[in-house]
Amino acid sequence: MGTAYNKREDNKGNVNANSAHGLRDLFEFGLKDIYWAEKVLSKTLPKMVQNASSPELVNTLKKQLSETEKHVSRLEEIFKSSGIEPTAKKCDAMAGIIKESNNMIKDTDIGVVRDAGIIAAEQKVIHYEIASYGTLHAFAKTLGETKVAKLLAKTLKEDKKADASFTGIALAAINNSASRADAITNIRM
Amino acid sequence: MGTPYKKQEEAKGFAEANSEASNGLRGLFEGGLKDIYCAEKALMKTLPNMVENASSPELANTLKNHLNETKEHVSRLEEIFESTGIKATAKKSEAMEGLINESNGIIAKTEIGNVRDAGIIATGQKVKKYEIATYDTLHAYANTLGENKAANLLAMTLNEQRKADATLNEIAQSNINFNASGANSIENIKNNFLEKQ
């Protein structure tokens, strides 16, 4: 099973001039990617807060905003401690998720349904962050960056908690009320 | 704490719904299904490229499995469209497009071998997390809407996505990340890594 390394070389993609030669480079790219993502999120979240109706969701989003700001400064600490220049690299994936959530806001009326959409979008954002921080944490440990690994683990833990609290809100009330708000014509039960 | 509903209505940043507004959870459910339908189809086209760029036989096999599962997820979605009476059309998934761009970027920036493998695993996990978040939400919507058959099908896919994420995690933890680190150029190696070698 599987193809031998040498044979794989034949159909390899071309490496560009800025190619990453090691795990450390992937680690750097990853940090710069999530740095961009967190910074953009800190600008996007206030809009989400304004579009949320349920007080519980508003509060969770506000908490999310202050955590995001904390994650940005934690990343700056990580850059400093690992000697990597703190520059942001556009994160295509987060840009796509944000575009999607803006469209969702346009496609819904304010109220329970938009709330359900905001929760869905936020959970995608947080899952993206969990995947990124999970990977970066593993990279940091492998690279022997102990301090950085600890800081990344903190953020990872907070993101997992945030995800759980969005799930809690979604299950508790919003999805149910959103269903009752359905236009009769849309219901096909 | 919190703002009452009426007050929110007057908030400045609140967006007007456009004329095609989906007025209910069902609208969000439809939008979500069409988004993930587009995403799964795009993945079906991208995964073979990832397989070709993977060096470790273990990773190559896992990606091949993912490709098969992805095909199955597409047909399962078509079954869901049929069962719910929703037209099976794909709506461009901006997020998945971004993820795929990112993954192509990593392949372009790395040489084939352990480091590219680590990059493929990292983007693969982002994709899986995106799918898990989406299917999880759609599953909750289907339950709320009383779409039992669709809910069961969505739960099946959700379960498979979680397993796939766990498999990638195992590969990452077991050897690839460590080997990729061994492939580091000397000037990049920090701390006591050399001692570990």
XYZ file of C-alpha atoms in Angstrom:
386
model
C 0.000 0.000 0.000
C 1.073 3.570 -0.487
C 3.602 4.926 -2.898
C 7.307 5.065 -2.217
C 8.881 8.443 -1.560
C 11.012 8.421 -4.704
C 8.092 7.761 -6.946
C 6.144 10.566 -5.279
C 8.892 12.988 -6.275
C 7.812 12.577 -9.894
C 4.463 14.259 -9.526
C 5.384 16.821 -6.930
C 4.082 20.360 -7.140
C 6.597 23.058 -7.985
C 8.213 24.737 -5.024
C 8.350 28.503 -5.244
C 11.242 30.698 -4.249
C 9.910 31.410 -0.764
C 9.504 27.760 0.019
C 9.309 26.650 3.608
C 12.126 24.292 4.438
C 10.951 23.110 7.749
C 8.285 22.681 10.312
C 9.406 25.979 11.794
C 8.347 27.762 8.623
C 4.931 26.098 8.698
C 4.702 27.179 12.304
C 5.498 30.776 11.288
C 2.954 30.751 8.458
C 0.348 29.353 10.783
C 0.975 32.009 13.423
C 0.780 34.822 10.863
C -2.389 33.353 9.396
C -4.219 33.120 12.719
C -2.879 36.575 13.711
C -4.637 38.040 10.659
C -7.765 36.031 11.424
C -8.002 37.137 15.065
C -7.398 40.773 14.156
C -10.126 40.746 11.519
C -12.475 38.988 13.928
C -11.984 41.687 16.518
C -13.327 44.111 13.895
C -16.176 41.849 12.772
C -17.551 40.787 16.137
C -19.044 44.203 17.058
C -21.215 43.924 13.929
C -22.372 40.491 15.048
C -23.229 41.927 18.474
C -25.349 44.630 16.826
C -27.207 42.055 14.773
C -27.904 39.645 17.622
C -31.283 39.829 19.343
C -31.136 37.401 22.228
C -29.498 39.008 25.282
C -27.755 35.719 25.997
C -26.197 35.670 22.533
C -25.253 39.353 22.789
C -23.408 38.640 26.021
C -21.642 35.588 24.633
C -20.502 37.559 21.585
C -19.228 40.393 23.769
C -17.278 37.890 25.805
C -16.001 36.407 22.574
C -14.816 39.865 21.508
C -12.808 40.460 24.670
C -11.303 36.977 24.387
C -10.359 37.645 20.781
C -8.554 40.818 21.827
C -6.754 38.808 24.469
C -5.779 36.195 21.873
C -4.291 38.920 19.678
C -2.028 40.155 22.470
C -1.156 36.591 23.400
C -0.078 36.003 19.801
C 2.095 39.107 20.004
C 3.707 37.630 23.091
C 4.276 34.401 21.165
C 5.902 36.247 18.269
C 8.208 37.979 20.701
C 9.122 34.847 22.617
C 9.836 32.807 19.468
C 11.655 35.611 17.669
C 9.189 35.717 14.768
C 8.215 39.041 13.257
C 4.572 39.816 14.168
C 3.151 40.320 10.698
C -0.311 39.268 9.598
C -0.744 37.156 6.479
C -4.173 37.224 4.868
C -6.095 34.164 5.923
C -8.211 33.144 2.934
C -10.271 30.711 4.957
C -11.295 33.218 7.620
C -12.008 35.811 4.922
C -14.380 33.280 3.342
C -16.108 32.470 6.627
C -16.648 36.186 7.322
C -18.023 36.794 3.829
C -20.406 33.899 4.373
C -21.627 35.304 7.672
C -22.191 38.741 6.134
C -24.320 37.137 3.426
C -26.263 35.248 6.058
C -27.026 38.509 7.859
C -28.313 39.984 4.599
C -30.460 36.928 3.942
C -32.283 36.949 7.271
C -34.480 39.328 9.235
C -33.275 40.457 12.629
C -34.571 38.161 15.345
C -34.358 34.517 16.247
C -33.509 33.275 12.774
C -30.625 35.714 12.310
C -29.492 34.674 15.778
C -29.424 31.038 14.708
C -27.382 32.062 11.655
C -24.936 34.064 13.766
C -24.411 31.087 16.053
C -23.796 28.800 13.082
C -21.265 31.258 11.625
C -19.495 31.731 14.965
C -19.155 28.004 15.405
C -17.444 27.758 12.032
C -15.073 30.532 13.098
C -14.287 28.825 16.374
C -13.791 25.430 14.772
C -11.330 27.054 12.391
C -9.491 28.498 15.363
C -9.502 25.184 17.232
C -8.006 23.408 14.210
C -5.357 26.127 13.824
C -4.372 26.375 17.467
C -4.420 22.590 17.830
C -1.933 22.267 14.984
C 0.230 25.191 16.154
C 0.329 23.737 19.649
C 1.567 20.398 18.295
C 4.147 22.202 16.132
C 5.360 24.292 19.086
C 5.799 21.215 21.251
C 7.743 19.409 18.541
C 9.951 22.460 18.034
C 10.702 22.620 21.745
C 9.033 26.031 22.131
C 7.741 25.263 25.602
C 6.577 28.737 26.605
C 4.807 29.260 23.312
C 3.178 25.846 23.538
C 1.718 26.798 26.923
C 0.307 30.068 25.607
C -1.221 28.307 22.606
C -2.752 25.692 24.893
C -4.471 28.465 26.877
C -6.081 29.946 23.787
C -7.039 26.491 22.537
C -8.770 25.782 25.835
C -10.697 29.068 25.726
C -11.809 28.427 22.156
C -13.100 24.988 23.092
C -15.091 26.522 25.939
C -16.481 29.214 23.645
C -17.598 26.570 21.180
C -19.391 24.725 23.948
C -21.192 27.863 25.088
C -22.450 28.593 21.554
C -23.694 25.017 21.320
C -25.439 25.542 24.640
C -27.279 28.638 23.425
C -28.141 27.025 20.114
C -29.660 23.980 21.704
C -31.363 25.803 24.535
C -33.592 28.292 22.867
C -32.700 29.834 19.607
C -33.108 26.950 17.200
C -36.529 26.169 18.603
C -37.808 29.718 18.450
C -36.322 30.108 14.983
C -38.351 27.146 13.852
C -41.546 28.711 15.180
C -40.686 31.872 13.277
C -40.792 29.921 10.028
C -42.982 31.282 7.329
C -45.813 28.803 6.958
C -45.047 28.269 3.280
C -41.550 27.149 4.083
C -42.593 24.392 6.406
C -42.776 21.028 4.773
C -43.332 18.601 7.573
C -27.476 42.916 31.018
C -28.316 42.396 27.384
C -30.404 44.526 25.119
C -34.119 44.007 24.716
C -35.346 43.059 21.241
C -37.003 46.406 20.449
C -33.880 48.364 21.211
C -31.787 46.168 18.961
C -34.072 47.002 16.067
C -32.959 50.610 16.303
C -29.258 49.816 16.581
C -27.237 51.500 13.863
C -25.244 48.556 12.590
C -28.203 46.298 12.142
C -28.541 45.188 8.550
C -31.744 45.307 6.530
C -32.722 41.918 5.220
C -32.741 41.854 1.430
C -35.779 40.967 -0.620
C -34.856 37.312 -0.876
C -34.589 37.010 2.878
C -35.104 33.539 4.194
C -37.703 34.113 6.823
C -37.179 31.020 8.813
C -34.905 28.374 10.116
C -35.858 26.366 7.079
C -34.242 29.024 4.916
C -31.014 28.763 6.903
C -31.226 24.988 6.675
C -31.543 25.172 2.875
C -28.705 27.686 2.622
C -26.473 25.504 4.798
C -27.183 22.354 2.797
C -26.383 24.107 -0.492
C -23.176 25.534 0.965
C -21.862 22.193 2.204
C -22.970 20.537 -1.063
C -20.691 22.980 -2.915
C -17.927 22.440 -0.349
C -18.011 18.629 -0.596
C -17.988 18.762 -4.384
C -15.011 21.144 -4.365
C -13.194 18.814 -1.966
C -13.795 15.878 -4.263
C -11.772 17.734 -6.906
C -9.022 18.883 -4.504
C -8.332 15.702 -2.562
C -6.643 13.842 -5.453
C -4.106 16.699 -5.605
C -3.458 16.302 -1.887
C -3.018 12.538 -2.298
C -0.408 13.159 -5.006
C 1.443 15.552 -2.756
C 1.472 13.350 0.322
C 4.655 11.375 0.955
C 3.814 9.194 3.906
C 1.912 6.099 2.755
C -0.208 6.367 5.901
C -1.271 9.899 5.009
C -1.827 9.006 1.352
C -4.136 6.156 2.395
C -6.033 8.308 4.851
C -6.604 10.934 2.186
C -7.802 8.273 -0.242
C -10.285 7.154 2.399
C -11.408 10.744 2.779
C -11.942 10.995 -0.931
C -14.192 7.935 -0.891
C -16.087 9.265 2.098
C -16.474 12.645 0.461
C -18.086 11.010 -2.568
C -20.419 9.177 -0.231
C -21.257 12.440 1.564
C -22.165 14.060 -1.740
C -24.624 11.310 -2.582
C -25.969 11.381 0.956
C -26.605 15.104 0.556
C -28.472 14.382 -2.666
C -30.600 11.914 -0.734
C -31.252 14.627 1.862
C -32.275 17.114 -0.830
C -34.674 14.543 -2.220
C -36.124 13.624 1.158
C -36.680 17.260 2.201
C -37.956 18.438 -1.162
C -35.155 20.980 -1.507
C -33.664 21.555 -4.944
C -30.179 20.045 -5.123
C -28.174 23.099 -6.129
C -24.726 24.102 -4.905
C -24.217 27.598 -3.485
C -20.623 28.801 -3.582
C -18.998 28.123 -0.208
C -16.669 31.081 0.336
C -15.177 29.485 3.412
C -14.270 26.209 1.722
C -12.846 28.111 -1.222
C -10.614 29.977 1.216
C -9.536 26.738 2.886
C -8.658 25.195 -0.457
C -6.668 28.303 -1.478
C -4.774 28.061 1.759
C -4.010 24.413 1.219
C -2.766 25.086 -2.327
C -0.624 27.871 -0.893
C 1.028 25.466 1.549
C 1.722 22.929 -1.175
C 3.329 25.673 -3.269
C 5.470 26.828 -0.364
C 6.839 23.480 0.782
C 8.915 20.733 -0.732
C 7.505 17.279 -1.041
C 8.263 15.251 2.071
C 7.559 15.405 5.757
C 7.030 19.141 5.966
C 4.508 19.225 3.149
C 2.816 16.263 4.844
C 2.532 18.239 8.081
C 1.023 21.129 6.111
C -1.450 18.837 4.365
C -2.540 17.415 7.721
C -2.962 20.919 9.158
C -5.190 22.089 6.312
C -6.992 18.754 6.248
C -7.923 19.276 9.877
C -9.219 22.776 9.173
C -11.412 21.339 6.445
C -12.696 18.630 8.777
C -13.463 21.162 11.515
C -15.367 23.289 9.014
C -17.412 20.267 7.996
C -18.015 19.226 11.598
C -19.292 22.706 12.523
C -21.556 22.746 9.477
C -23.004 19.267 9.828
C -23.466 19.750 13.546
C -25.554 22.872 12.924
C -27.514 21.273 10.082
C -28.213 18.239 12.237
C -29.614 20.485 15.003
C -31.750 22.362 12.444
C -33.080 19.125 10.948
C -34.071 17.866 14.398
C -35.823 21.134 15.208
C -37.628 21.119 11.867
C -38.796 17.552 12.414
C -36.876 16.296 9.374
C -36.060 12.959 10.973
C -34.698 11.145 7.955
C -32.425 14.060 7.051
C -31.311 14.327 10.688
C -30.280 10.660 10.696
C -28.334 11.008 7.464
C -26.620 14.172 8.720
C -25.688 12.420 11.961
C -24.026 9.632 9.966
C -21.871 12.111 8.070
C -21.092 14.068 11.238
C -19.886 10.893 12.887
C -17.628 10.040 9.951
C -16.182 13.560 9.889
C -15.302 13.348 13.573
C -13.571 10.021 13.009
C -11.651 11.430 10.040
C -10.486 14.384 12.138
C -9.323 11.997 14.864
C -7.389 9.912 12.323
C -5.554 12.987 11.027
C -4.792 13.899 14.614
C -3.259 10.491 15.232
C -1.058 10.665 12.153
C 0.063 14.144 13.148
C 0.908 13.099 16.678
C 2.503 9.781 15.797
C 5.315 10.656 13.460
C 4.908 13.271 10.803
C 5.290 16.387 12.905
C 8.395 15.008 14.523
C 9.941 14.030 11.208
C 9.039 17.385 9.719
C 10.867 18.999 12.545
C 13.903 16.882 11.716
C 13.717 18.314 8.206
C 14.204 21.823 9.555
C 17.117 23.779 8.251
C 19.748 24.058 10.948
C 19.499 27.795 11.498
C 15.843 27.372 12.262
C 16.286 24.876 15.002
C 15.722 26.385 18.383
C 16.355 25.361 21.936
C 17.413 21.844 22.640
C 16.039 20.255 19.534
C 19.434 18.949 18.472
C 19.774 17.122 21.754
C 16.536 15.337 21.088
C 17.931 14.054 17.808
